Amino acid sequence: MGKSPNVYSFPGVAELAPTLRQYVLAQQQASIERHGTFRVAVSGGSLPKTLAQALLAKGDGTPADTVDFNKWEIFFADERCVPLDHEDSNYKLLKDELLDKIDKEAFGEPKVYPIEEKYLDDAQECADQYEKQLVSVFAARDSVKLPLFDLLLLGCGPDGHTCSLFPEHPLLRETDAWVLSISDSPKPPPKRITLSLPVVLHGAKIAFVATGAGKKDIFKSIFETEEGRALPCGLVNEGAGDKVSWFTDNAALEGVSVPRRGSL
Ligand SMILES: O=C(O)[C@H](O)[C@@H](O)[C@H](O)[C@H](O)COP(=O)(O)O
């Protein structure tokens, strides 16, 4: 992929949120025009909170600035194999931060695809069953090679992981399955499911949202070094090029040599 990712930097999350909103709503509009729905995959970590700050803000009332949640289909880019009301659940995190706070009368209600609790004991089964849910939504496995998410909203871990794809893990080499299981996640809890790297790279748009001084070292590595380009986040940059946007802040980019912008 020839073109580089777009990097947007802001003084902090409060300033980042309005631009993230503008970006997400532009993808919402384009996707609804294309196929009548907006299919989004979200990660855990700090993302749900920042996303909520962007999407729950008061818009200007124009259609372009209105979240049409009735058209949203929300999937999990990765999920921990725990009950949906467990503190470690990414579904619970999204529910607490965003879903429960939506004014449904005004903005509608997204269709959300959590993992199925009956498969929690077996991470592989949990992944297979989540893949089946994707198949039912994105068309039969034999008719589409990969599911096409309109937007993936991802985080970047301090080791360069994204989704539950960790550096140097064999899962990074998976080319067939859409959803993978991991039982030895270096970040607890150990049992998780995750979208595969090919599914992430296939997304129409991919946005990383990662802020704070704690990201400085990993950003330096990802944007400046060969080793960093081989980390999961680096592989997304390399494989998806300018389909990728980074929403970040000045503290995270301090001393990092990468061209950046302050608006879309
Ligand atoms: O379930 C998870 O653990 C997350 O999906 C994970 O991939 C997260 O996005 C990164 O670890 C970044 O987390 P922060 O945004 O909290 O740094």
PDB file of C-alpha atoms and ligand atoms in Angstrom:
ATOM      1  CA  MET A   1       0.000   0.000   0.000  1.00  0.00           C
ATOM      2  CA  GLY A   2       1.711   3.166  -1.184  1.00  0.00           C
ATOM      3  CA  LYS A   3      -0.084   5.879   0.752  1.00  0.00           C
ATOM      4  CA  SER A   4       0.542   6.617   4.414  1.00  0.00           C
ATOM      5  CA  PRO A   5      -2.017   6.639   7.217  1.00  0.00           C
ATOM      6  CA  ASN A   6      -3.552   9.975   8.214  1.00  0.00           C
ATOM      7  CA  VAL A   7      -2.439  11.160  11.628  1.00  0.00           C
ATOM      8  CA  TYR A   8      -4.579  13.719  13.472  1.00  0.00           C
ATOM      9  CA  SER A   9      -3.298  15.284  16.643  1.00  0.00           C
ATOM     10  CA  PHE A  10      -5.079  17.426  19.233  1.00  0.00           C
ATOM     11  CA  PRO A  11      -4.226  19.053  22.543  1.00  0.00           C
ATOM     12  CA  GLY A  12      -6.312  16.404  24.327  1.00  0.00           C
ATOM     13  CA  VAL A  13      -9.374  14.127  24.177  1.00  0.00           C
ATOM     14  CA  ALA A  14     -11.811  17.057  24.574  1.00  0.00           C
ATOM     15  CA  GLU A  15     -10.466  18.605  21.373  1.00  0.00           C
ATOM     16  CA  LEU A  16     -10.142  15.256  19.591  1.00  0.00           C
ATOM     17  CA  ALA A  17     -13.758  14.182  20.184  1.00  0.00           C
ATOM     18  CA  PRO A  18     -15.471  16.673  17.798  1.00  0.00           C
ATOM     19  CA  THR A  19     -13.193  15.658  14.916  1.00  0.00           C
ATOM     20  CA  LEU A  20     -13.691  11.974  15.665  1.00  0.00           C
ATOM     21  CA  ARG A  21     -17.430  12.650  15.571  1.00  0.00           C
ATOM     22  CA  GLN A  22     -17.127  14.376  12.193  1.00  0.00           C
ATOM     23  CA  TYR A  23     -15.068  11.470  10.845  1.00  0.00           C
ATOM     24  CA  VAL A  24     -17.436   8.757  12.138  1.00  0.00           C
ATOM     25  CA  LEU A  25     -20.504  10.599  10.848  1.00  0.00           C
ATOM     26  CA  ALA A  26     -18.925  10.995   7.401  1.00  0.00           C
ATOM     27  CA  GLN A  27     -18.409   7.201   7.318  1.00  0.00           C
ATOM     28  CA  GLN A  28     -21.971   6.722   8.614  1.00  0.00           C
ATOM     29  CA  GLN A  29     -23.394   8.797   5.774  1.00  0.00           C
ATOM     30  CA  ALA A  30     -21.255   7.151   3.070  1.00  0.00           C
ATOM     31  CA  SER A  31     -22.151   3.659   4.320  1.00  0.00           C
ATOM     32  CA  ILE A  32     -25.879   4.314   4.554  1.00  0.00           C
ATOM     33  CA  GLU A  33     -25.782   5.695   1.011  1.00  0.00           C
ATOM     34  CA  ARG A  34     -23.882   2.584  -0.146  1.00  0.00           C
ATOM     35  CA  HIS A  35     -25.961  -0.136   1.477  1.00  0.00           C
ATOM     36  CA  GLY A  36     -28.469   1.263   3.952  1.00  0.00           C
ATOM     37  CA  THR A  37     -26.615   0.291   7.139  1.00  0.00           C
ATOM     38  CA  PHE A  38     -23.460   1.258   9.008  1.00  0.00           C
ATOM     39  CA  ARG A  39     -21.404  -1.747  10.142  1.00  0.00           C
ATOM     40  CA  VAL A  40     -18.899  -0.878  12.809  1.00  0.00           C
ATOM     41  CA  ALA A  41     -16.461  -2.944  14.869  1.00  0.00           C
ATOM     42  CA  VAL A  42     -15.220  -1.552  18.179  1.00  0.00           C
ATOM     43  CA  SER A  43     -12.445  -2.480  20.597  1.00  0.00           C
ATOM     44  CA  GLY A  44     -12.277  -2.117  24.362  1.00  0.00           C
ATOM     45  CA  GLY A  45      -9.711  -0.159  26.363  1.00  0.00           C
ATOM     46  CA  SER A  46     -10.123   3.610  26.357  1.00  0.00           C
ATOM     47  CA  LEU A  47     -11.964   3.651  23.029  1.00  0.00           C
ATOM     48  CA  PRO A  48     -15.605   3.331  24.205  1.00  0.00           C
ATOM     49  CA  LYS A  49     -15.236   6.322  26.514  1.00  0.00           C
ATOM     50  CA  THR A  50     -13.723   8.578  23.854  1.00  0.00           C
ATOM     51  CA  LEU A  51     -16.260   7.370  21.315  1.00  0.00           C
ATOM     52  CA  ALA A  52     -19.084   8.193  23.701  1.00  0.00           C
ATOM     53  CA  GLN A  53     -17.669  11.675  24.180  1.00  0.00           C
ATOM     54  CA  ALA A  54     -17.746  12.104  20.392  1.00  0.00           C
ATOM     55  CA  LEU A  55     -21.147  10.568  19.674  1.00  0.00           C
ATOM     56  CA  LEU A  56     -23.196  11.713  22.655  1.00  0.00           C
ATOM     57  CA  ALA A  57     -22.245  15.354  22.159  1.00  0.00           C
ATOM     58  CA  LYS A  58     -24.975  17.711  21.046  1.00  0.00           C
ATOM     59  CA  GLY A  59     -24.884  18.026  17.277  1.00  0.00           C
ATOM     60  CA  ASP A  60     -25.878  21.065  15.244  1.00  0.00           C
ATOM     61  CA  GLY A  61     -29.122  19.380  14.147  1.00  0.00           C
ATOM     62  CA  THR A  62     -28.191  18.991  10.481  1.00  0.00           C
ATOM     63  CA  PRO A  63     -28.482  15.479   8.977  1.00  0.00           C
ATOM     64  CA  ALA A  64     -24.698  15.413   8.442  1.00  0.00           C
ATOM     65  CA  ASP A  65     -24.178  15.984  12.167  1.00  0.00           C
ATOM     66  CA  THR A  66     -26.817  13.565  13.462  1.00  0.00           C
ATOM     67  CA  VAL A  67     -26.077  10.036  14.643  1.00  0.00           C
ATOM     68  CA  ASP A  68     -28.606   7.663  13.072  1.00  0.00           C
ATOM     69  CA  PHE A  69     -28.211   4.764  15.498  1.00  0.00           C
ATOM     70  CA  ASN A  70     -31.112   2.852  13.936  1.00  0.00           C
ATOM     71  CA  LYS A  71     -28.810   2.166  10.993  1.00  0.00           C
ATOM     72  CA  TRP A  72     -25.827   1.076  13.108  1.00  0.00           C
ATOM     73  CA  GLU A  73     -24.786  -2.553  13.483  1.00  0.00           C
ATOM     74  CA  ILE A  74     -22.107  -2.794  16.165  1.00  0.00           C
ATOM     75  CA  PHE A  75     -19.690  -5.720  16.416  1.00  0.00           C
ATOM     76  CA  PHE A  76     -16.717  -6.330  18.680  1.00  0.00           C
ATOM     77  CA  ALA A  77     -13.253  -6.157  17.127  1.00  0.00           C
ATOM     78  CA  ASP A  78     -12.166  -8.158  20.130  1.00  0.00           C
ATOM     79  CA  GLU A  79     -13.864  -9.476  23.225  1.00  0.00           C
ATOM     80  CA  ARG A  80     -12.844 -11.155  26.410  1.00  0.00           C
ATOM     81  CA  CYS A  81     -14.414 -14.590  27.104  1.00  0.00           C
ATOM     82  CA  VAL A  82     -16.287 -13.473  30.213  1.00  0.00           C
ATOM     83  CA  PRO A  83     -19.990 -12.994  30.972  1.00  0.00           C
ATOM     84  CA  LEU A  84     -21.524  -9.891  29.417  1.00  0.00           C
ATOM     85  CA  ASP A  85     -22.026  -8.282  32.829  1.00  0.00           C
ATOM     86  CA  HIS A  86     -18.432  -8.974  33.958  1.00  0.00           C
ATOM     87  CA  GLU A  87     -16.128  -6.024  34.671  1.00  0.00           C
ATOM     88  CA  ASP A  88     -13.712  -7.301  31.987  1.00  0.00           C
ATOM     89  CA  SER A  89     -16.356  -7.477  29.231  1.00  0.00           C
ATOM     90  CA  ASN A  90     -15.878  -5.090  26.309  1.00  0.00           C
ATOM     91  CA  TYR A  91     -19.631  -5.340  25.707  1.00  0.00           C
ATOM     92  CA  LYS A  92     -20.293  -4.135  29.272  1.00  0.00           C
ATOM     93  CA  LEU A  93     -17.779  -1.333  28.787  1.00  0.00           C
ATOM     94  CA  LEU A  94     -19.486  -0.153  25.610  1.00  0.00           C
ATOM     95  CA  LYS A  95     -22.916  -0.551  27.213  1.00  0.00           C
ATOM     96  CA  ASP A  96     -21.949   1.480  30.285  1.00  0.00           C
ATOM     97  CA  GLU A  97     -20.088   4.189  28.387  1.00  0.00           C
ATOM     98  CA  LEU A  98     -22.257   4.556  25.296  1.00  0.00           C
ATOM     99  CA  LEU A  99     -25.230   2.264  24.652  1.00  0.00           C
ATOM    100  CA  ASP A 100     -27.102   2.977  27.906  1.00  0.00           C
ATOM    101  CA  LYS A 101     -26.620   6.711  27.461  1.00  0.00           C
ATOM    102  CA  ILE A 102     -28.107   7.044  23.976  1.00  0.00           C
ATOM    103  CA  ASP A 103     -31.278   9.103  23.794  1.00  0.00           C
ATOM    104  CA  LYS A 104     -33.115   6.415  21.825  1.00  0.00           C
ATOM    105  CA  GLU A 105     -36.186   8.563  21.165  1.00  0.00           C
ATOM    106  CA  ALA A 106     -34.047  11.126  19.425  1.00  0.00           C
ATOM    107  CA  PHE A 107     -31.246   9.090  17.839  1.00  0.00           C
ATOM    108  CA  GLY A 108     -32.538   5.516  17.566  1.00  0.00           C
ATOM    109  CA  GLU A 109     -31.018   2.284  18.787  1.00  0.00           C
ATOM    110  CA  PRO A 110     -28.093   0.362  17.300  1.00  0.00           C
ATOM    111  CA  LYS A 111     -28.251  -3.374  16.706  1.00  0.00           C
ATOM    112  CA  VAL A 112     -25.449  -4.813  18.816  1.00  0.00           C
ATOM    113  CA  TYR A 113     -23.757  -8.190  18.292  1.00  0.00           C
ATOM    114  CA  PRO A 114     -22.193  -9.396  21.550  1.00  0.00           C
ATOM    115  CA  ILE A 115     -20.555 -12.810  21.933  1.00  0.00           C
ATOM    116  CA  GLU A 116     -22.830 -15.635  23.090  1.00  0.00           C
ATOM    117  CA  GLU A 117     -22.405 -16.467  26.757  1.00  0.00           C
ATOM    118  CA  LYS A 118     -23.128 -20.176  26.319  1.00  0.00           C
ATOM    119  CA  TYR A 119     -19.754 -20.662  24.592  1.00  0.00           C
ATOM    120  CA  LEU A 120     -17.587 -18.872  27.144  1.00  0.00           C
ATOM    121  CA  ASP A 121     -15.832 -21.999  28.421  1.00  0.00           C
ATOM    122  CA  ASP A 122     -14.342 -22.742  25.028  1.00  0.00           C
ATOM    123  CA  ALA A 123     -12.634 -19.728  23.421  1.00  0.00           C
ATOM    124  CA  GLN A 124     -12.350 -21.453  20.027  1.00  0.00           C
ATOM    125  CA  GLU A 125     -16.065 -22.289  20.026  1.00  0.00           C
ATOM    126  CA  CYS A 126     -16.809 -18.717  21.080  1.00  0.00           C
ATOM    127  CA  ALA A 127     -14.767 -17.435  18.094  1.00  0.00           C
ATOM    128  CA  ASP A 128     -16.399 -19.904  15.677  1.00  0.00           C
ATOM    129  CA  GLN A 129     -19.863 -18.916  16.829  1.00  0.00           C
ATOM    130  CA  TYR A 130     -19.050 -15.202  16.556  1.00  0.00           C
ATOM    131  CA  GLU A 131     -17.816 -15.844  13.026  1.00  0.00           C
ATOM    132  CA  LYS A 132     -21.178 -17.502  12.331  1.00  0.00           C
ATOM    133  CA  GLN A 133     -22.901 -14.306  13.460  1.00  0.00           C
ATOM    134  CA  LEU A 134     -20.731 -12.362  11.002  1.00  0.00           C
ATOM    135  CA  VAL A 135     -21.566 -14.835   8.247  1.00  0.00           C
ATOM    136  CA  SER A 136     -25.273 -14.334   8.908  1.00  0.00           C
ATOM    137  CA  VAL A 137     -24.899 -10.576   8.568  1.00  0.00           C
ATOM    138  CA  PHE A 138     -22.217 -10.173   5.914  1.00  0.00           C
ATOM    139  CA  ALA A 139     -23.422 -13.006   3.634  1.00  0.00           C
ATOM    140  CA  ALA A 140     -22.393 -16.607   3.329  1.00  0.00           C
ATOM    141  CA  ARG A 141     -18.757 -17.476   3.975  1.00  0.00           C
ATOM    142  CA  ASP A 142     -18.414 -18.984   0.494  1.00  0.00           C
ATOM    143  CA  SER A 143     -19.793 -15.926  -1.286  1.00  0.00           C
ATOM    144  CA  VAL A 144     -17.673 -13.267   0.433  1.00  0.00           C
ATOM    145  CA  LYS A 145     -14.040 -13.926   1.128  1.00  0.00           C
ATOM    146  CA  LEU A 146     -13.960 -11.425   3.981  1.00  0.00           C
ATOM    147  CA  PRO A 147     -16.608  -9.409   5.849  1.00  0.00           C
ATOM    148  CA  LEU A 148     -16.492  -5.739   4.918  1.00  0.00           C
ATOM    149  CA  PHE A 149     -16.785  -3.498   7.965  1.00  0.00           C
ATOM    150  CA  ASP A 150     -17.582   0.101   7.106  1.00  0.00           C
ATOM    151  CA  LEU A 151     -15.454   1.247  10.020  1.00  0.00           C
ATOM    152  CA  LEU A 152     -13.207  -0.406  12.573  1.00  0.00           C
ATOM    153  CA  LEU A 153     -12.539   1.658  15.697  1.00  0.00           C
ATOM    154  CA  LEU A 154      -9.435   0.320  17.371  1.00  0.00           C
ATOM    155  CA  GLY A 155      -6.986   0.994  20.182  1.00  0.00           C
ATOM    156  CA  CYS A 156      -3.224   0.643  20.295  1.00  0.00           C
ATOM    157  CA  GLY A 157      -1.675  -1.108  23.282  1.00  0.00           C
ATOM    158  CA  PRO A 158       1.655  -0.073  24.815  1.00  0.00           C
ATOM    159  CA  ASP A 159       3.267  -3.104  23.118  1.00  0.00           C
ATOM    160  CA  GLY A 160       1.754  -2.225  19.714  1.00  0.00           C
ATOM    161  CA  HIS A 161      -1.116  -4.726  19.896  1.00  0.00           C
ATOM    162  CA  THR A 162      -4.491  -3.973  18.418  1.00  0.00           C
ATOM    163  CA  CYS A 163      -7.739  -5.911  18.760  1.00  0.00           C
ATOM    164  CA  SER A 164      -6.387  -9.000  20.577  1.00  0.00           C
ATOM    165  CA  LEU A 165      -3.630  -9.420  18.002  1.00  0.00           C
ATOM    166  CA  PHE A 166      -0.402  -9.322  19.989  1.00  0.00           C
ATOM    167  CA  PRO A 167       3.182  -8.834  18.747  1.00  0.00           C
ATOM    168  CA  GLU A 168       4.808 -11.947  17.286  1.00  0.00           C
ATOM    169  CA  HIS A 169       1.781 -14.090  18.098  1.00  0.00           C
ATOM    170  CA  PRO A 170       1.040 -16.924  15.616  1.00  0.00           C
ATOM    171  CA  LEU A 171      -2.498 -15.532  15.206  1.00  0.00           C
ATOM    172  CA  LEU A 172      -0.974 -12.766  13.086  1.00  0.00           C
ATOM    173  CA  ARG A 173      -0.271 -15.345  10.396  1.00  0.00           C
ATOM    174  CA  GLU A 174      -3.878 -16.555  10.201  1.00  0.00           C
ATOM    175  CA  THR A 175      -5.244 -16.080   6.696  1.00  0.00           C
ATOM    176  CA  ASP A 176      -8.455 -18.093   6.652  1.00  0.00           C
ATOM    177  CA  ALA A 177     -10.637 -17.579   9.738  1.00  0.00           C
ATOM    178  CA  TRP A 178     -12.494 -14.291  10.249  1.00  0.00           C
ATOM    179  CA  VAL A 179     -12.598 -14.589  14.033  1.00  0.00           C
ATOM    180  CA  LEU A 180      -9.789 -16.130  16.080  1.00  0.00           C
ATOM    181  CA  SER A 181      -9.463 -17.300  19.650  1.00  0.00           C
ATOM    182  CA  ILE A 182      -6.537 -16.650  21.943  1.00  0.00           C
ATOM    183  CA  SER A 183      -6.008 -18.428  25.265  1.00  0.00           C
ATOM    184  CA  ASP A 184      -2.670 -16.904  26.229  1.00  0.00           C
ATOM    185  CA  SER A 185      -3.287 -13.172  25.871  1.00  0.00           C
ATOM    186  CA  PRO A 186      -0.385 -11.285  27.472  1.00  0.00           C
ATOM    187  CA  LYS A 187      -2.942  -8.667  28.558  1.00  0.00           C
ATOM    188  CA  PRO A 188      -5.429 -10.189  31.003  1.00  0.00           C
ATOM    189  CA  PRO A 189      -7.862 -11.834  30.813  1.00  0.00           C
ATOM    190  CA  PRO A 190      -6.090 -14.579  28.819  1.00  0.00           C
ATOM    191  CA  LYS A 191      -9.114 -16.006  26.957  1.00  0.00           C
ATOM    192  CA  ARG A 192     -10.390 -13.760  24.190  1.00  0.00           C
ATOM    193  CA  ILE A 193     -11.647 -13.666  20.651  1.00  0.00           C
ATOM    194  CA  THR A 194     -10.466 -11.235  17.983  1.00  0.00           C
ATOM    195  CA  LEU A 195     -11.023 -10.319  14.377  1.00  0.00           C
ATOM    196  CA  SER A 196      -8.167 -11.585  12.213  1.00  0.00           C
ATOM    197  CA  LEU A 197      -5.632  -9.255  10.602  1.00  0.00           C
ATOM    198  CA  PRO A 198      -7.036  -9.830   7.057  1.00  0.00           C
ATOM    199  CA  VAL A 199     -10.513  -8.821   8.277  1.00  0.00           C
ATOM    200  CA  VAL A 200      -9.099  -5.656   9.846  1.00  0.00           C
ATOM    201  CA  LEU A 201      -7.140  -4.767   6.694  1.00  0.00           C
ATOM    202  CA  HIS A 202     -10.199  -5.360   4.526  1.00  0.00           C
ATOM    203  CA  GLY A 203     -12.236  -2.701   6.420  1.00  0.00           C
ATOM    204  CA  ALA A 204     -13.434   0.276   4.374  1.00  0.00           C
ATOM    205  CA  LYS A 205     -11.922   2.600   7.002  1.00  0.00           C
ATOM    206  CA  ILE A 206      -9.847   1.891  10.076  1.00  0.00           C
ATOM    207  CA  ALA A 207      -9.445   4.399  12.894  1.00  0.00           C
ATOM    208  CA  PHE A 208      -7.072   4.112  15.822  1.00  0.00           C
ATOM    209  CA  VAL A 209      -7.929   6.209  18.840  1.00  0.00           C
ATOM    210  CA  ALA A 210      -4.988   6.356  21.234  1.00  0.00           C
ATOM    211  CA  THR A 211      -3.994   9.226  23.470  1.00  0.00           C
ATOM    212  CA  GLY A 212      -1.752  10.187  26.372  1.00  0.00           C
ATOM    213  CA  ALA A 213       1.952  10.279  27.156  1.00  0.00           C
ATOM    214  CA  GLY A 214       1.878   6.525  27.818  1.00  0.00           C
ATOM    215  CA  LYS A 215       1.695   5.951  24.044  1.00  0.00           C
ATOM    216  CA  LYS A 216       4.813   8.009  23.212  1.00  0.00           C
ATOM    217  CA  ASP A 217       7.316   5.145  23.115  1.00  0.00           C
ATOM    218  CA  ILE A 218       5.144   2.805  21.104  1.00  0.00           C
ATOM    219  CA  PHE A 219       4.239   5.577  18.641  1.00  0.00           C
ATOM    220  CA  LYS A 220       7.934   6.303  18.127  1.00  0.00           C
ATOM    221  CA  SER A 221       8.480   2.647  17.365  1.00  0.00           C
ATOM    222  CA  ILE A 222       5.436   2.246  15.061  1.00  0.00           C
ATOM    223  CA  PHE A 223       6.014   5.402  13.037  1.00  0.00           C
ATOM    224  CA  GLU A 224       9.816   5.494  12.999  1.00  0.00           C
ATOM    225  CA  THR A 225      11.280   1.980  13.093  1.00  0.00           C
ATOM    226  CA  GLU A 226      11.329  -1.238  11.080  1.00  0.00           C
ATOM    227  CA  GLU A 227      10.545  -3.300  14.213  1.00  0.00           C
ATOM    228  CA  GLY A 228       7.560  -1.041  14.892  1.00  0.00           C
ATOM    229  CA  ARG A 229       6.224  -1.562  11.399  1.00  0.00           C
ATOM    230  CA  ALA A 230       6.132  -5.299  12.149  1.00  0.00           C
ATOM    231  CA  LEU A 231       4.003  -4.830  15.283  1.00  0.00           C
ATOM    232  CA  PRO A 232       0.251  -5.427  14.863  1.00  0.00           C
ATOM    233  CA  CYS A 233      -0.559  -1.679  14.660  1.00  0.00           C
ATOM    234  CA  GLY A 234       2.356  -1.218  12.252  1.00  0.00           C
ATOM    235  CA  LEU A 235       1.060  -4.067  10.092  1.00  0.00           C
ATOM    236  CA  VAL A 236      -2.313  -2.326   9.876  1.00  0.00           C
ATOM    237  CA  ASN A 237      -0.575   0.891   8.774  1.00  0.00           C
ATOM    238  CA  GLU A 238       1.480  -1.009   6.201  1.00  0.00           C
ATOM    239  CA  GLY A 239      -1.384  -3.149   4.923  1.00  0.00           C
ATOM    240  CA  ALA A 240      -4.180  -0.601   4.813  1.00  0.00           C
ATOM    241  CA  GLY A 241      -2.259   2.639   4.079  1.00  0.00           C
ATOM    242  CA  ASP A 242      -4.449   5.707   3.751  1.00  0.00           C
ATOM    243  CA  LYS A 243      -7.615   3.827   4.742  1.00  0.00           C
ATOM    244  CA  VAL A 244      -6.136   4.223   8.236  1.00  0.00           C
ATOM    245  CA  SER A 245      -6.550   7.303  10.446  1.00  0.00           C
ATOM    246  CA  TRP A 246      -4.959   7.867  13.836  1.00  0.00           C
ATOM    247  CA  PHE A 247      -6.796  10.100  16.307  1.00  0.00           C
ATOM    248  CA  THR A 248      -4.275  11.024  18.904  1.00  0.00           C
ATOM    249  CA  ASP A 249      -2.971  13.854  21.046  1.00  0.00           C
ATOM    250  CA  ASN A 250       0.147  15.946  21.344  1.00  0.00           C
ATOM    251  CA  ALA A 251       1.345  14.111  24.471  1.00  0.00           C
ATOM    252  CA  ALA A 252       1.317  10.773  22.632  1.00  0.00           C
ATOM    253  CA  LEU A 253       3.129  12.219  19.628  1.00  0.00           C
ATOM    254  CA  GLU A 254       5.735  14.217  21.521  1.00  0.00           C
ATOM    255  CA  GLY A 255       9.087  13.673  19.817  1.00  0.00           C
ATOM    256  CA  VAL A 256       7.551  11.361  17.183  1.00  0.00           C
ATOM    257  CA  SER A 257       8.513  12.194  13.668  1.00  0.00           C
ATOM    258  CA  VAL A 258       5.359  11.760  11.574  1.00  0.00           C
ATOM    259  CA  PRO A 259       3.372  14.324   9.561  1.00  0.00           C
ATOM    260  CA  ARG A 260       0.175  15.228  11.372  1.00  0.00           C
ATOM    261  CA  ARG A 261      -2.951  17.312  10.909  1.00  0.00           C
ATOM    262  CA  GLY A 262      -5.380  19.017  13.264  1.00  0.00           C
ATOM    263  CA  SER A 263      -8.513  18.722  11.122  1.00  0.00           C
ATOM    264  CA  LEU A 264     -10.007  16.310   8.597  1.00  0.00           C
TER     265      LEU A 264
HETATM  266  O1  LIG B   1      -9.988  -5.790  24.851  1.00  0.00           O
HETATM  267  C1  LIG B   1      -8.957  -5.159  24.841  1.00  0.00           C
HETATM  268  O2  LIG B   1      -8.042  -5.358  25.636  1.00  0.00           O
HETATM  269  C2  LIG B   1      -8.840  -4.022  23.873  1.00  0.00           C
HETATM  270  O3  LIG B   1      -9.684  -4.163  22.791  1.00  0.00           O
HETATM  271  C3  LIG B   1      -7.417  -3.720  23.452  1.00  0.00           C
HETATM  272  O4  LIG B   1      -7.060  -4.155  22.185  1.00  0.00           O
HETATM  273  C4  LIG B   1      -7.251  -2.208  23.576  1.00  0.00           C
HETATM  274  O5  LIG B   1      -7.894  -1.572  22.507  1.00  0.00           O
HETATM  275  C5  LIG B   1      -5.802  -1.787  23.638  1.00  0.00           C
HETATM  276  O6  LIG B   1      -5.181  -2.504  24.667  1.00  0.00           O
HETATM  277  C6  LIG B   1      -5.640  -0.312  23.885  1.00  0.00           C
HETATM  278  O7  LIG B   1      -6.164   0.004  25.132  1.00  0.00           O
HETATM  279  P1  LIG B   1      -6.170   1.510  25.681  1.00  0.00           P
HETATM  280  O8  LIG B   1      -7.025   2.298  24.731  1.00  0.00           O
HETATM  281  O9  LIG B   1      -6.809   1.388  27.037  1.00  0.00           O
HETATM  282  O10 LIG B   1      -4.766   1.949  25.712  1.00  0.00           O
END
